[in-house]
Amino acid sequence: MILSEASTADTNGKMHELTTAFHLNGGTHISKEHEEHYNKLSQHMTTEEKAEHMHRGEKTANAIRHRLASDGHEIHSVHITSKAGDIGKLTGHDESQHDNPSDVMVKTKSGHHFGYSLKTTQVKNGHVGIANPGHGRIDSDLKINTQQHLKTAHGMLEKHFSELQGKTAKAKKEIGKANPEIDSVARKVTKEAHHHIVGEMVNSINNKSHEEKLHFFRKHFHLEHSHTPHEKVTIHGTGDNSAVRIEHPGHEGDSIHHVVAHHQGNNTIEFHAHHHDGSISKYHLRAKPESGPFSNLKFSAEYRGKV
């Protein structure tokens, strides 16, 4: 069952939080409020779509429960913690969503708290980002202005194609769709801009001090120390072909003592993170247009496993 495109990524994400919490809680919603939220989100979905969401939530919950049991823990209570302040209310330790991106937390019978950042994709082997830092935020943290490259590229296109002048990014996209020449030139020019942007970022990162480089890396991959342990849990695929992957322990950042940034391909910063035990992890900070060559860039921070 493929989920309808009518359901936005935000709706699918919230449904996944609610159904995962539902199954972690033994097949009941954790509160009347959450049950009403589930009913509101699912009211226009087909029976098959609702069943698929429940299936994905159950499969994710089973993987989390198995993970906890392997460490000798049993669930005492289940909590949704995706709003600001939720984690502090539960654990007594204030943590922002940036420091601890957990969507769901469980309290074990032994009194421990464990958090889970839930991700969902219908692509069987797709990579789902840990975070999506903004272009401006990255520039600000690095004290550079790479957004100028994209602004210059868009200005060049307006100068060359008068029909683009004064138009919104959405309108330019429609003009490009109707004119293959404009679309082709726009993609070539902005691709070059993306290459310059990523290259300048890589140079800036590698010119930072050891401490500054580690701080930037940990910040944008949610690896800064958090009081409550958390992990990223992703369900890939749909139906019987779906699979759950638990990765990227939240405390992994504590074991990383050195990072090096590389320019990978046209639009990716690849980090090699060196651990105290001698192993090396690979992370990608990947740039891609929000919606075609006339739009701004968005970034996806992804964990890509061991080197």
PDB file of C-alpha atoms in Angstrom, residues 148-277:
ATOM      1  CA  GLN A 148      25.430  35.224  -2.690  1.00  0.00           C
ATOM      2  CA  HIS A 149      26.450  32.578  -5.252  1.00  0.00           C
ATOM      3  CA  LEU A 150      22.824  31.562  -5.750  1.00  0.00           C
ATOM      4  CA  LYS A 151      21.657  35.187  -5.801  1.00  0.00           C
ATOM      5  CA  THR A 152      24.262  35.977  -8.487  1.00  0.00           C
ATOM      6  CA  ALA A 153      23.216  32.943 -10.550  1.00  0.00           C
ATOM      7  CA  HIS A 154      19.548  33.930 -10.415  1.00  0.00           C
ATOM      8  CA  GLY A 155      20.481  37.514 -11.354  1.00  0.00           C
ATOM      9  CA  MET A 156      22.430  36.271 -14.391  1.00  0.00           C
ATOM     10  CA  LEU A 157      19.419  34.251 -15.530  1.00  0.00           C
ATOM     11  CA  GLU A 158      17.113  37.263 -15.217  1.00  0.00           C
ATOM     12  CA  LYS A 159      19.562  39.365 -17.230  1.00  0.00           C
ATOM     13  CA  HIS A 160      19.777  36.732 -19.982  1.00  0.00           C
ATOM     14  CA  PHE A 161      16.046  35.912 -20.074  1.00  0.00           C
ATOM     15  CA  SER A 162      13.959  39.075 -19.731  1.00  0.00           C
ATOM     16  CA  GLU A 163      10.765  37.072 -19.160  1.00  0.00           C
ATOM     17  CA  LEU A 164      12.138  36.010 -15.761  1.00  0.00           C
ATOM     18  CA  GLN A 165      12.621  39.544 -14.483  1.00  0.00           C
ATOM     19  CA  GLY A 166      10.526  40.477 -11.447  1.00  0.00           C
ATOM     20  CA  LYS A 167       8.910  37.046 -11.253  1.00  0.00           C
ATOM     21  CA  THR A 168       8.591  34.881  -8.142  1.00  0.00           C
ATOM     22  CA  ALA A 169      10.509  31.599  -7.911  1.00  0.00           C
ATOM     23  CA  LYS A 170       7.228  29.737  -8.492  1.00  0.00           C
ATOM     24  CA  ALA A 171       6.464  31.756 -11.621  1.00  0.00           C
ATOM     25  CA  LYS A 172      10.016  31.261 -12.922  1.00  0.00           C
ATOM     26  CA  LYS A 173       9.627  27.515 -12.420  1.00  0.00           C
ATOM     27  CA  GLU A 174       6.481  27.519 -14.572  1.00  0.00           C
ATOM     28  CA  ILE A 175       8.238  29.578 -17.262  1.00  0.00           C
ATOM     29  CA  GLY A 176      11.110  27.071 -17.225  1.00  0.00           C
ATOM     30  CA  LYS A 177       8.696  24.164 -17.618  1.00  0.00           C
ATOM     31  CA  ALA A 178       7.243  25.794 -20.715  1.00  0.00           C
ATOM     32  CA  ASN A 179      10.636  26.727 -22.181  1.00  0.00           C
ATOM     33  CA  PRO A 180      13.214  23.895 -22.348  1.00  0.00           C
ATOM     34  CA  GLU A 181      16.041  26.304 -23.191  1.00  0.00           C
ATOM     35  CA  ILE A 182      15.471  28.406 -20.071  1.00  0.00           C
ATOM     36  CA  ASP A 183      15.139  25.294 -17.924  1.00  0.00           C
ATOM     37  CA  SER A 184      18.364  23.776 -19.307  1.00  0.00           C
ATOM     38  CA  VAL A 185      20.407  26.962 -18.858  1.00  0.00           C
ATOM     39  CA  ALA A 186      18.952  27.545 -15.375  1.00  0.00           C
ATOM     40  CA  ARG A 187      19.874  24.047 -14.224  1.00  0.00           C
ATOM     41  CA  LYS A 188      23.417  24.404 -15.566  1.00  0.00           C
ATOM     42  CA  VAL A 189      23.996  27.844 -14.015  1.00  0.00           C
ATOM     43  CA  THR A 190      22.545  26.942 -10.614  1.00  0.00           C
ATOM     44  CA  LYS A 191      24.408  23.623 -10.548  1.00  0.00           C
ATOM     45  CA  GLU A 192      27.659  25.577 -10.874  1.00  0.00           C
ATOM     46  CA  ALA A 193      26.498  27.875  -8.057  1.00  0.00           C
ATOM     47  CA  HIS A 194      25.755  24.866  -5.843  1.00  0.00           C
ATOM     48  CA  HIS A 195      29.265  23.560  -6.503  1.00  0.00           C
ATOM     49  CA  HIS A 196      30.795  26.889  -5.432  1.00  0.00           C
ATOM     50  CA  ILE A 197      28.576  27.019  -2.338  1.00  0.00           C
ATOM     51  CA  VAL A 198      29.543  23.556  -1.103  1.00  0.00           C
ATOM     52  CA  GLY A 199      33.208  24.115  -1.955  1.00  0.00           C
ATOM     53  CA  GLU A 200      33.347  27.351   0.038  1.00  0.00           C
ATOM     54  CA  MET A 201      31.630  25.673   2.985  1.00  0.00           C
ATOM     55  CA  VAL A 202      34.136  22.793   2.952  1.00  0.00           C
ATOM     56  CA  ASN A 203      37.077  25.209   2.906  1.00  0.00           C
ATOM     57  CA  SER A 204      35.590  27.221   5.748  1.00  0.00           C
ATOM     58  CA  ILE A 205      34.967  24.128   7.882  1.00  0.00           C
ATOM     59  CA  ASN A 206      38.467  22.737   7.385  1.00  0.00           C
ATOM     60  CA  ASN A 207      40.029  26.124   8.191  1.00  0.00           C
ATOM     61  CA  LYS A 208      38.339  26.181  11.601  1.00  0.00           C
ATOM     62  CA  SER A 209      40.149  25.222  14.771  1.00  0.00           C
ATOM     63  CA  HIS A 210      39.805  21.656  16.006  1.00  0.00           C
ATOM     64  CA  GLU A 211      37.253  22.684  18.644  1.00  0.00           C
ATOM     65  CA  GLU A 212      35.230  24.903  16.262  1.00  0.00           C
ATOM     66  CA  LYS A 213      35.077  22.147  13.656  1.00  0.00           C
ATOM     67  CA  LEU A 214      33.826  19.588  16.174  1.00  0.00           C
ATOM     68  CA  HIS A 215      31.231  22.030  17.512  1.00  0.00           C
ATOM     69  CA  PHE A 216      29.870  22.756  14.010  1.00  0.00           C
ATOM     70  CA  PHE A 217      29.734  19.067  13.146  1.00  0.00           C
ATOM     71  CA  ARG A 218      28.054  17.979  16.389  1.00  0.00           C
ATOM     72  CA  LYS A 219      25.550  20.821  16.220  1.00  0.00           C
ATOM     73  CA  HIS A 220      24.303  20.117  12.710  1.00  0.00           C
ATOM     74  CA  PHE A 221      24.131  16.338  13.131  1.00  0.00           C
ATOM     75  CA  HIS A 222      22.457  16.453  16.569  1.00  0.00           C
ATOM     76  CA  LEU A 223      25.514  14.905  18.189  1.00  0.00           C
ATOM     77  CA  GLU A 224      25.940  17.376  21.006  1.00  0.00           C
ATOM     78  CA  HIS A 225      25.678  15.856  24.443  1.00  0.00           C
ATOM     79  CA  SER A 226      22.100  15.367  25.616  1.00  0.00           C
ATOM     80  CA  HIS A 227      21.008  14.312  29.070  1.00  0.00           C
ATOM     81  CA  THR A 228      18.592  11.692  27.749  1.00  0.00           C
ATOM     82  CA  PRO A 229      19.869   9.026  25.312  1.00  0.00           C
ATOM     83  CA  HIS A 230      18.153   9.099  21.937  1.00  0.00           C
ATOM     84  CA  GLU A 231      18.306   7.185  18.671  1.00  0.00           C
ATOM     85  CA  LYS A 232      17.039   7.653  15.129  1.00  0.00           C
ATOM     86  CA  VAL A 233      14.476   5.036  14.079  1.00  0.00           C
ATOM     87  CA  THR A 234      13.541   4.884  10.395  1.00  0.00           C
ATOM     88  CA  ILE A 235      10.967   2.698   8.680  1.00  0.00           C
ATOM     89  CA  HIS A 236      11.707   2.144   4.983  1.00  0.00           C
ATOM     90  CA  GLY A 237       9.338   0.824   2.339  1.00  0.00           C
ATOM     91  CA  THR A 238       5.664  -0.101   2.627  1.00  0.00           C
ATOM     92  CA  GLY A 239       3.562  -3.114   3.593  1.00  0.00           C
ATOM     93  CA  ASP A 240       5.343  -6.427   3.933  1.00  0.00           C
ATOM     94  CA  ASN A 241       8.385  -4.945   2.201  1.00  0.00           C
ATOM     95  CA  SER A 242       8.977  -2.402   4.963  1.00  0.00           C
ATOM     96  CA  ALA A 243      11.908  -2.640   7.347  1.00  0.00           C
ATOM     97  CA  VAL A 244      13.001  -0.690  10.436  1.00  0.00           C
ATOM     98  CA  ARG A 245      16.512   0.620  10.965  1.00  0.00           C
ATOM     99  CA  ILE A 246      17.749   1.912  14.327  1.00  0.00           C
ATOM    100  CA  GLU A 247      20.931   3.937  14.060  1.00  0.00           C
ATOM    101  CA  HIS A 248      22.958   6.920  15.120  1.00  0.00           C
ATOM    102  CA  PRO A 249      23.022   6.677  18.928  1.00  0.00           C
ATOM    103  CA  GLY A 250      22.597  10.151  20.343  1.00  0.00           C
ATOM    104  CA  HIS A 251      25.670   9.831  22.535  1.00  0.00           C
ATOM    105  CA  GLU A 252      27.933   8.897  19.599  1.00  0.00           C
ATOM    106  CA  GLY A 253      29.257  12.444  19.453  1.00  0.00           C
ATOM    107  CA  ASP A 254      31.077  11.929  22.744  1.00  0.00           C
ATOM    108  CA  SER A 255      33.318   9.296  21.140  1.00  0.00           C
ATOM    109  CA  ILE A 256      34.299  11.476  18.154  1.00  0.00           C
ATOM    110  CA  HIS A 257      37.573  13.332  18.577  1.00  0.00           C
ATOM    111  CA  HIS A 258      38.336  14.544  15.034  1.00  0.00           C
ATOM    112  CA  VAL A 259      36.420  15.363  11.832  1.00  0.00           C
ATOM    113  CA  VAL A 260      37.496  16.163   8.277  1.00  0.00           C
ATOM    114  CA  ALA A 261      35.190  17.614   5.605  1.00  0.00           C
ATOM    115  CA  HIS A 262      35.400  16.615   1.926  1.00  0.00           C
ATOM    116  CA  HIS A 263      33.638  17.963  -1.174  1.00  0.00           C
ATOM    117  CA  GLN A 264      31.741  14.957  -2.486  1.00  0.00           C
ATOM    118  CA  GLY A 265      30.204  15.167  -5.963  1.00  0.00           C
ATOM    119  CA  ASN A 266      28.558  18.469  -6.789  1.00  0.00           C
ATOM    120  CA  ASN A 267      26.386  19.195  -3.791  1.00  0.00           C
ATOM    121  CA  THR A 268      27.523  17.179  -0.759  1.00  0.00           C
ATOM    122  CA  ILE A 269      29.846  17.816   2.183  1.00  0.00           C
ATOM    123  CA  GLU A 270      31.096  14.454   3.378  1.00  0.00           C
ATOM    124  CA  PHE A 271      32.425  14.304   6.929  1.00  0.00           C
ATOM    125  CA  HIS A 272      34.731  11.568   8.146  1.00  0.00           C
ATOM    126  CA  ALA A 273      34.300  11.396  11.911  1.00  0.00           C
ATOM    127  CA  HIS A 274      37.147   9.661  13.741  1.00  0.00           C
ATOM    128  CA  HIS A 275      36.286   7.805  16.952  1.00  0.00           C
ATOM    129  CA  HIS A 276      38.518   7.093  19.932  1.00  0.00           C
ATOM    130  CA  ASP A 277      38.354   3.346  19.151  1.00  0.00           C
TER     131      ASP A 277
END
